[in-house]
Short mmCIF file of C-alpha atoms in Angstrom, two decimals:
data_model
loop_
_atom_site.label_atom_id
_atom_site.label_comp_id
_atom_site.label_asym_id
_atom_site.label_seq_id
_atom_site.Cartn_x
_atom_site.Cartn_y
_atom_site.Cartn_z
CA UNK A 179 19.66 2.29 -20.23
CA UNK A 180 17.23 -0.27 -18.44
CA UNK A 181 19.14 -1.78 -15.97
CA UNK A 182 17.65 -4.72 -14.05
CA UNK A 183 14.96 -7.54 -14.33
CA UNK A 184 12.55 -7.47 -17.55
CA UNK A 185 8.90 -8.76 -16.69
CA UNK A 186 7.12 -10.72 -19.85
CA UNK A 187 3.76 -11.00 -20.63
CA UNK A 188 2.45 -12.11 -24.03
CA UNK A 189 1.57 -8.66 -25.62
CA UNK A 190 3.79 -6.60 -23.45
CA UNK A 191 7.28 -6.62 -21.88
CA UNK A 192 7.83 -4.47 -18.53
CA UNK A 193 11.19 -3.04 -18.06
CA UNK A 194 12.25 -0.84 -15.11
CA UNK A 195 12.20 2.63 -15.29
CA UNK A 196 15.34 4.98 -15.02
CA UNK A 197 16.46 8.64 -15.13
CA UNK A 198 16.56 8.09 -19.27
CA UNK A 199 12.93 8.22 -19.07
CA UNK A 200 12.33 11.18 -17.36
CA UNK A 201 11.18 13.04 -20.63
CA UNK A 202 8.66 10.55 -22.05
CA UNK A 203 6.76 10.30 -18.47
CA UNK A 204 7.15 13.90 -17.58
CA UNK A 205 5.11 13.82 -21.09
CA UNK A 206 2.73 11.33 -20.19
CA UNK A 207 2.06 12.40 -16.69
CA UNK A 208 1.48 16.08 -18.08
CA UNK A 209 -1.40 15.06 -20.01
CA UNK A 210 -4.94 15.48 -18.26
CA UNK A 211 -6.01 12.36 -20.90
CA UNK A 212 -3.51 9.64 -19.03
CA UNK A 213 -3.79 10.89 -15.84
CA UNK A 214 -7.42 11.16 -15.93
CA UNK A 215 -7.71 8.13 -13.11
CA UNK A 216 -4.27 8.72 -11.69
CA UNK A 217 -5.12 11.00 -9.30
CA UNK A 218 -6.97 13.18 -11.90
CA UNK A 219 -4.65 16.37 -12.29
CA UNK A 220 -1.34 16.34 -14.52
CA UNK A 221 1.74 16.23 -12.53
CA UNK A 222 5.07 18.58 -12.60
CA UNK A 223 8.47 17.02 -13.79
CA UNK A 224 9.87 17.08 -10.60
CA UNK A 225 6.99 15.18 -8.62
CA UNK A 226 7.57 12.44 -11.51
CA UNK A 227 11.20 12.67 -11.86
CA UNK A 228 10.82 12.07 -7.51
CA UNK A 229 8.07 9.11 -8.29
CA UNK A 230 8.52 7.00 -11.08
CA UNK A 231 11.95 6.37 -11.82
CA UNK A 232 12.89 3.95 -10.06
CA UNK A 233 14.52 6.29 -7.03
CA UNK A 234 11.79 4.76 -4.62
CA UNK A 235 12.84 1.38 -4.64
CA UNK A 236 12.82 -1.63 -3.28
CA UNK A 237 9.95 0.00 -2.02
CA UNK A 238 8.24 0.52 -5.27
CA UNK A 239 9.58 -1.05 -8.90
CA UNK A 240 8.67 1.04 -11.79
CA UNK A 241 8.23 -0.58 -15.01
CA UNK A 242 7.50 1.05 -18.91
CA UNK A 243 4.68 -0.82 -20.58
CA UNK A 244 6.47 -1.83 -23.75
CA UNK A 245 4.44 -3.16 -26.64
CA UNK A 246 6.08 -4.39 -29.99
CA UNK A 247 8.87 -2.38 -28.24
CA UNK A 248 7.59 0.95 -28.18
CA UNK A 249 6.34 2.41 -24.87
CA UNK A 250 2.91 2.54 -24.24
CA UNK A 251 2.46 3.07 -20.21
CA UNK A 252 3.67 2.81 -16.92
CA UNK A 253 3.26 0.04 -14.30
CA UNK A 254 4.35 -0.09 -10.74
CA UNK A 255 4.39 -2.71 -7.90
CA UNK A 256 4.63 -1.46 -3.96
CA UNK A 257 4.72 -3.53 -0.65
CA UNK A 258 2.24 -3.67 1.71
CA UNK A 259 3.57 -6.26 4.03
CA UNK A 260 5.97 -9.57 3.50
CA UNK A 261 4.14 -11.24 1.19
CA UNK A 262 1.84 -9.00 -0.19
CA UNK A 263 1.39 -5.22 -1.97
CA UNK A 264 -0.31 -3.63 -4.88
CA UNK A 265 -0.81 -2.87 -8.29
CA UNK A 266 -0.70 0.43 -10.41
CA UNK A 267 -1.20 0.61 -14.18
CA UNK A 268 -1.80 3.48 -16.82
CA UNK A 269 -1.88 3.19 -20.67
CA UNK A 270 -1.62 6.17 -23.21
CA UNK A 271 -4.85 6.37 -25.15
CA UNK A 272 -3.62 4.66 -28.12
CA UNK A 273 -2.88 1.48 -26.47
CA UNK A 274 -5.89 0.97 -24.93
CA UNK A 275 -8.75 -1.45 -26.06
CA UNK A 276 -6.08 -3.87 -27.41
CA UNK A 277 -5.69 -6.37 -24.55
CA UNK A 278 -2.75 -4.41 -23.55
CA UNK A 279 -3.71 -3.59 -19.86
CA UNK A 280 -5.04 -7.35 -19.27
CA UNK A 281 -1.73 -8.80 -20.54
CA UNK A 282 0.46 -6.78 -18.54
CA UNK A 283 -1.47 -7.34 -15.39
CA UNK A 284 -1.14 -10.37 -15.84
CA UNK A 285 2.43 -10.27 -16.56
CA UNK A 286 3.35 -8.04 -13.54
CA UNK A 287 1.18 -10.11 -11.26
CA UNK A 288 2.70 -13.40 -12.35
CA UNK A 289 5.96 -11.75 -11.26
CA UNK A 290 5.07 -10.85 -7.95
CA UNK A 291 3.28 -14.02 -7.42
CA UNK A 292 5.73 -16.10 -8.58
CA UNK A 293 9.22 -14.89 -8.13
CA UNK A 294 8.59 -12.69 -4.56
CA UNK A 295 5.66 -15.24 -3.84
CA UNK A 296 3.27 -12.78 -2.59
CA UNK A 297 0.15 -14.25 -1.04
CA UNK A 298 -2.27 -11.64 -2.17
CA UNK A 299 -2.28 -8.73 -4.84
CA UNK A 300 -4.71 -5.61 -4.89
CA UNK A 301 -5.73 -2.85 -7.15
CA UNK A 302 -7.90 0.11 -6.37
CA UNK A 303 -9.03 1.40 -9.86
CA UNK A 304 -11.46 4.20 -9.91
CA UNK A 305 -14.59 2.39 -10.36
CA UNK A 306 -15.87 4.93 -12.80
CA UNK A 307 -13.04 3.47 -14.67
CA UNK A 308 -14.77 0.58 -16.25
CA UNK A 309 -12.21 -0.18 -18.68
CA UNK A 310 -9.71 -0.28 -16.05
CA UNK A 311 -12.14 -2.59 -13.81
CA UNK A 312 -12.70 -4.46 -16.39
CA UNK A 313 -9.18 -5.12 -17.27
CA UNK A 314 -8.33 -5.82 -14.06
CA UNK A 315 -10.74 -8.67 -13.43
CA UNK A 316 -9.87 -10.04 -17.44
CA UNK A 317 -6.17 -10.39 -15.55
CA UNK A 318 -8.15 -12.81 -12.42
CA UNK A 319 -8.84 -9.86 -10.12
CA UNK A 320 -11.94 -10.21 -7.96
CA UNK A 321 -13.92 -7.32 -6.02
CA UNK A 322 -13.62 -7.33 -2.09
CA UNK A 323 -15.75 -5.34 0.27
CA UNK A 324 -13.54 -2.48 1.18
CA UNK A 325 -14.41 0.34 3.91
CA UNK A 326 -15.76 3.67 2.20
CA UNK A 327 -16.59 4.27 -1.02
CA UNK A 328 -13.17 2.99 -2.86
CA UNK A 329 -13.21 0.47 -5.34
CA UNK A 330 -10.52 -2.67 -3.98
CA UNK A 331 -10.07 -6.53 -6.30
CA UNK A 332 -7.95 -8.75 -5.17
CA UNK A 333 -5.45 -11.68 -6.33
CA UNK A 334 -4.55 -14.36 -4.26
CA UNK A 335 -2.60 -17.20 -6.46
CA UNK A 336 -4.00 -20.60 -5.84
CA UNK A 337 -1.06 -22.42 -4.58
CA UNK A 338 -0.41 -26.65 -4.47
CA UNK A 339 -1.44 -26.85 -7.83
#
C-alpha cells in the first residue's frame, strides 16, 4: 500500500515507494539494461530493499514512475541543504522515448520547487546518456560548469512571477 503524498505530472503520477515493492525493483535494479547509468552494475535485493523503499527518508523520498497506472521506473529526491537537493530518475526500456522521463521531471521538480520551495535543483546524468541529458534539459534543466569530468544541470525556479 502507498502511503503518503502522490506527485502528478501530465503523463505520469509518482507515488512513494514501500516494502510492497520490494519485488518489482529488486527486478528492475537486477537488470544490467536499467541500471546501465545507475551506477552501471545490477544491484542485490538487500542493497535495494536498504535504498529505495522509502526506509531513508526524510532524507531521500522514493517515488514509482507510474504511467496509465502501471509502473514504469523509479524516481528519487535527496537534500543537499535547506532549500535545495537533487534529482534521480530511471525508466525500464519500454517506457522510454515516450515523453515519459521529461514529464516526470517535470512533475517531481514542480514538487520540490513548489511545495518544499527549494531554490535550486540538480541532476548529474551520465553524459554519455544523451537521452537522459536530453530529457533532463526538455524538463528546464541547464548545464553548469562542474569540477572534474561529471556531467551537473541545474534548476533554479524563477520566482515573483
Amino acid at each position: 500500500m502507498h502511503q503518503g503524498y502522490v506527485v502528478h505530472g501530465e503523463l505520469t503520477r509518482l507515488v512513494p515507494t514501500s516494502e510492497d515493492d520490494l519485488h518489482l525493483l529488486a527486478g528492475w535494479f537486477a537488470d544490467p539494461g536499467f541500471v546501465e547509468h545507475w551506477g552501471g552494475a545490477p544491484l542485490a535485493r538487500e542493497e535495494v530493499a536498504a535504498k529505495y523503499l522509502g526506509r531513508r527518508r526524510p532524507e531521500v523520498e522514493s517515488f514509482l514512475v507510474l504511467a496509465r497506472g502501471e509502473p514504469v521506473g523509479y524516481a528519487q529526491y535527496w537534500y543537499a541543504g535547506a532549500a535545495e537537493g537533487g534529482l534521480d530518475l530511471v525508466l525500464v526500456a519500454g517506457a522510454r522515448g515516450r515523453g515519459l522521463g521529461p514529464d516526470a521531471a517535470r512533475a517531481l521538480t514542480n514538487h520540490v520547487c513548489g511545495t518544499l520551495e527549494w531554490r535550486r535543483v540538480t541532476v548529474d546524468p551520465a553524459a554519455a546518456n544523451v537521452r537522459a541529458v536530453r530529457a533532463w534539459e526538455k524538463a528546464g534543466f541547464r548545464r553548469v560548469p562542474n569540477e572534474g569530468e561529471a556531467l551537473l544541470l541545474e534548476y533554479r525556479p524563477v520566482r515573483g512571477r
